[in-house]
One Martini backbone bead per residue (centre of mass of N, CA, C, O) as a GRO file, in nm:
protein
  158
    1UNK     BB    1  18.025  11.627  16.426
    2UNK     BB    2  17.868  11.859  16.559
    3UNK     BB    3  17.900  12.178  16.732
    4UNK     BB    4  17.573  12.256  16.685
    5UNK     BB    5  17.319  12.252  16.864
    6UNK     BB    6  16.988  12.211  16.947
    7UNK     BB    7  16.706  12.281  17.027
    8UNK     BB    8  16.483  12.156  17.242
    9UNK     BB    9  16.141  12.291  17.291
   10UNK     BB   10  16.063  12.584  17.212
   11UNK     BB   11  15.980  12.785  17.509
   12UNK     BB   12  15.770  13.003  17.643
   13UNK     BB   13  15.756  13.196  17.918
   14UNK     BB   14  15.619  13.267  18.176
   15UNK     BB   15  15.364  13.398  18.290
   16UNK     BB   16  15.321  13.626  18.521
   17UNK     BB   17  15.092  13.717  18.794
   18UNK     BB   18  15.170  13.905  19.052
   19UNK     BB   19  15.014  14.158  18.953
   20UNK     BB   20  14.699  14.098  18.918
   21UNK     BB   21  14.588  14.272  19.176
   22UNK     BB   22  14.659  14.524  19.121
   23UNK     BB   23  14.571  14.616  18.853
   24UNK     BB   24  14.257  14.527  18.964
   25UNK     BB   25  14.260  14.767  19.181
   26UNK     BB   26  14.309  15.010  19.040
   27UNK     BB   27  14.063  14.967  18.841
   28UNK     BB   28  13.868  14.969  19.089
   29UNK     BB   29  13.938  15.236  19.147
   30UNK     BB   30  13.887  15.413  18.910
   31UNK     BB   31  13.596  15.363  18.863
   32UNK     BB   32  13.512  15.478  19.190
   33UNK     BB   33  13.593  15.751  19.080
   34UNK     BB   34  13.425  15.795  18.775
   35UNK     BB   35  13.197  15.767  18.882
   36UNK     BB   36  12.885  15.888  18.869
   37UNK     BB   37  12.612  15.955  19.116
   38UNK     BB   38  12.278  15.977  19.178
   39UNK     BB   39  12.187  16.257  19.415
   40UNK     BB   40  11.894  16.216  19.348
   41UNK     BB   41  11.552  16.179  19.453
   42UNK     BB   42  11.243  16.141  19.290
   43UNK     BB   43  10.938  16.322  19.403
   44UNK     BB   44  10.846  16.380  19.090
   45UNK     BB   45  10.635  16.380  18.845
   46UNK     BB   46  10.839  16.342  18.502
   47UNK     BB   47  10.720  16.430  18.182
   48UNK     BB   48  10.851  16.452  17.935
   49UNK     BB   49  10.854  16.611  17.663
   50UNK     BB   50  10.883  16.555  17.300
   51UNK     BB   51  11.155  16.568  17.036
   52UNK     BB   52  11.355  16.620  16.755
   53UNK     BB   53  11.516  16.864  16.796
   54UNK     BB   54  11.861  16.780  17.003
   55UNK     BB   55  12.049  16.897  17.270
   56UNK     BB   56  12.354  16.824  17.423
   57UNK     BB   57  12.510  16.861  17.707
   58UNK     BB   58  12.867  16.861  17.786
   59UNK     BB   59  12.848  16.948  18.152
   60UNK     BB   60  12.714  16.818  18.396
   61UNK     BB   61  12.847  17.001  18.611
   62UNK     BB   62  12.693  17.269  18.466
   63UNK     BB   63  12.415  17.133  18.598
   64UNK     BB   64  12.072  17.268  18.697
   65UNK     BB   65  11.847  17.070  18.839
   66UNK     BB   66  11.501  17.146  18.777
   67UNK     BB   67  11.199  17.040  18.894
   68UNK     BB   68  10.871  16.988  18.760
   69UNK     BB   69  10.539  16.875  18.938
   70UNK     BB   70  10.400  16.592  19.101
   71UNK     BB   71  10.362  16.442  19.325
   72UNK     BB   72  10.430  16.096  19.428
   73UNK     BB   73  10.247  15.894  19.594
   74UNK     BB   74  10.430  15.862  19.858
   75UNK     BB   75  10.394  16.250  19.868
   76UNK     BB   76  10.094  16.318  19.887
   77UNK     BB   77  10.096  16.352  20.222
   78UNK     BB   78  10.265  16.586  20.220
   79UNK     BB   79  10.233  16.719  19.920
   80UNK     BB   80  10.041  16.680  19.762
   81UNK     BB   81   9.854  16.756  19.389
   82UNK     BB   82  10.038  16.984  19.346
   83UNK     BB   83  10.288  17.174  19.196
   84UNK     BB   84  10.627  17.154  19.194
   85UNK     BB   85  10.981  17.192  19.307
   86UNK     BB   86  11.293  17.043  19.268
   87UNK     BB   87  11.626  17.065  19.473
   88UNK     BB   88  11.740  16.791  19.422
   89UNK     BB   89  11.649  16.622  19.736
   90UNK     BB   90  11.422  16.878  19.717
   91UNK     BB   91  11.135  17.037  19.828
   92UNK     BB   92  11.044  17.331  19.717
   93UNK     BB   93  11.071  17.645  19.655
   94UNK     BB   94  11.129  17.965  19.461
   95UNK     BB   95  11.302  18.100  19.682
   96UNK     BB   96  11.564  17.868  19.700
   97UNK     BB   97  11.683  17.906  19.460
   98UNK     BB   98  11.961  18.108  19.500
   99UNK     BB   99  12.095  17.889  19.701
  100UNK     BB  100  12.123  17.687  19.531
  101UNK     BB  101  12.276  17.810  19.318
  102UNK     BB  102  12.524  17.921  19.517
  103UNK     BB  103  12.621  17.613  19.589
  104UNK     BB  104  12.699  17.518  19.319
  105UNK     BB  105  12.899  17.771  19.253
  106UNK     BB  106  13.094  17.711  19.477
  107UNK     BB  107  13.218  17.425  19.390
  108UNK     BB  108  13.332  17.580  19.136
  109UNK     BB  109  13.507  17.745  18.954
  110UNK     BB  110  13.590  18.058  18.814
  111UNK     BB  111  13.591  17.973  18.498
  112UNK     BB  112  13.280  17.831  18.502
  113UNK     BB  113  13.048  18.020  18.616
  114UNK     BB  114  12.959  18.108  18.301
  115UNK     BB  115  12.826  17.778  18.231
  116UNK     BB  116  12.591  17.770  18.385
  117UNK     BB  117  12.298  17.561  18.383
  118UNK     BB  118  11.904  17.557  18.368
  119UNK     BB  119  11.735  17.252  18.400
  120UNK     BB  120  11.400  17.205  18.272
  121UNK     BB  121  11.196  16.953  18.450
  122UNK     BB  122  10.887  16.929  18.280
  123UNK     BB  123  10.628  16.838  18.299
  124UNK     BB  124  10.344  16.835  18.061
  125UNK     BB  125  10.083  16.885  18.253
  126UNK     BB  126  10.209  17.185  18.365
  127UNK     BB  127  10.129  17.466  18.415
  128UNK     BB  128  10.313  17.801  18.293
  129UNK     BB  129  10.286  17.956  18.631
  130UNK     BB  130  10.534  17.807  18.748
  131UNK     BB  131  10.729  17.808  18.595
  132UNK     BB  132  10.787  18.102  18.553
  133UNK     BB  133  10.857  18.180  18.841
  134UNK     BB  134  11.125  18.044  18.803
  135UNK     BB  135  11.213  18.178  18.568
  136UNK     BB  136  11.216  18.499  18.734
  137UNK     BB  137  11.450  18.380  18.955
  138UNK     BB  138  11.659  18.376  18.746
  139UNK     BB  139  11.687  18.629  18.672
  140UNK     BB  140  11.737  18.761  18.949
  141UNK     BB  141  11.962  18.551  18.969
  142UNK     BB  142  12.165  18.572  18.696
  143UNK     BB  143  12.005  18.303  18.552
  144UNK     BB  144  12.029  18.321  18.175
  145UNK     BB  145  12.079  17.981  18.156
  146UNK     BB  146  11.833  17.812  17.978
  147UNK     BB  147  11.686  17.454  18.003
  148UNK     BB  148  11.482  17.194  17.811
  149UNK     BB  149  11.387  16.910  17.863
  150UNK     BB  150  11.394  16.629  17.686
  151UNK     BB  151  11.264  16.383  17.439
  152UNK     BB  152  11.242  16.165  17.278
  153UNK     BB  153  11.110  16.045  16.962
  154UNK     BB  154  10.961  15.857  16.805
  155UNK     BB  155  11.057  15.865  16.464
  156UNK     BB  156  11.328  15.993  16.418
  157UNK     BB  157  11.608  16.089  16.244
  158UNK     BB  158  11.835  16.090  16.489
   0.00000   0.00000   0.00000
């Protein structure tokens, strides 16, 4: 007789379940954390045009978009077929612009609103006449930080 009995049938333990649902709402508290949801509804039609050679701006948290447009069918009978301004999630004027600046400025640290910048979304169709009085509010206002939002070109080669 052998001393030494052998193991029969080694099998591995049960893995627990019992956390399975901790983890899964971590998990799901953690993603509806760090989700940015879309602040604004565009009010205005913004095709923006195509170039070959885009940077991507680093911060989205340090970018002020200002759309330039015409509004879209369901707002034409309240603001015409002039082009407009867009500020957030209304339209503007060029005066509102210094207001919308400084509440942006606001919620951001000290030390970073020296990187804040002014990306403007401007249709392709709309004359630089209303641009430009935006352009010049903007420098009125210390915002000298100012970016043309463009779309990709296709058949580019980056």
């Amino acid at each position: 007789m052998s001393k030494f009995s052998k193991k029969r049938g080694k099998s591995s333990p049960a893995i627990s379940t019992a956390s399975l649902p901790d983890i899964i709402f971590m998990l799901l508290f953690f993603f509806m954390m760090v989700t940015v949801l879309r602040d604004s509804d565009l009010k205005l039609q913004v095709n923006t045009p195509e170039a070959t050679q885009l940077t991507k701006l680093d911060e989205k948290s340090l970018v002020n978009y200002i759309y330039i447009g015409r509004p879209t069918q369901q707002y034409q009978s309240v603001y015409g077929t002039s082009p407009r301004i867009q500020l957030g999630d209304k339209i503007s004027t060029v005066d509102d612009i210094p207001l919308f600046l400084e509440q942006h400025k606001v919620k951001l640290p000290e030390n970073k609103r020296p990187r804040i910048t002014s990306s403007l979304r401007v249709d392709g169709d709309v004359t630089m006449g209303i641009v430009q009085d935006v352009k010049t509010k903007l420098r009125k206002s210390n915002q000298l930080k100012i970016n043309y939002s463009a779309g990709k070109r296709a058949g580019s080669l980056d």
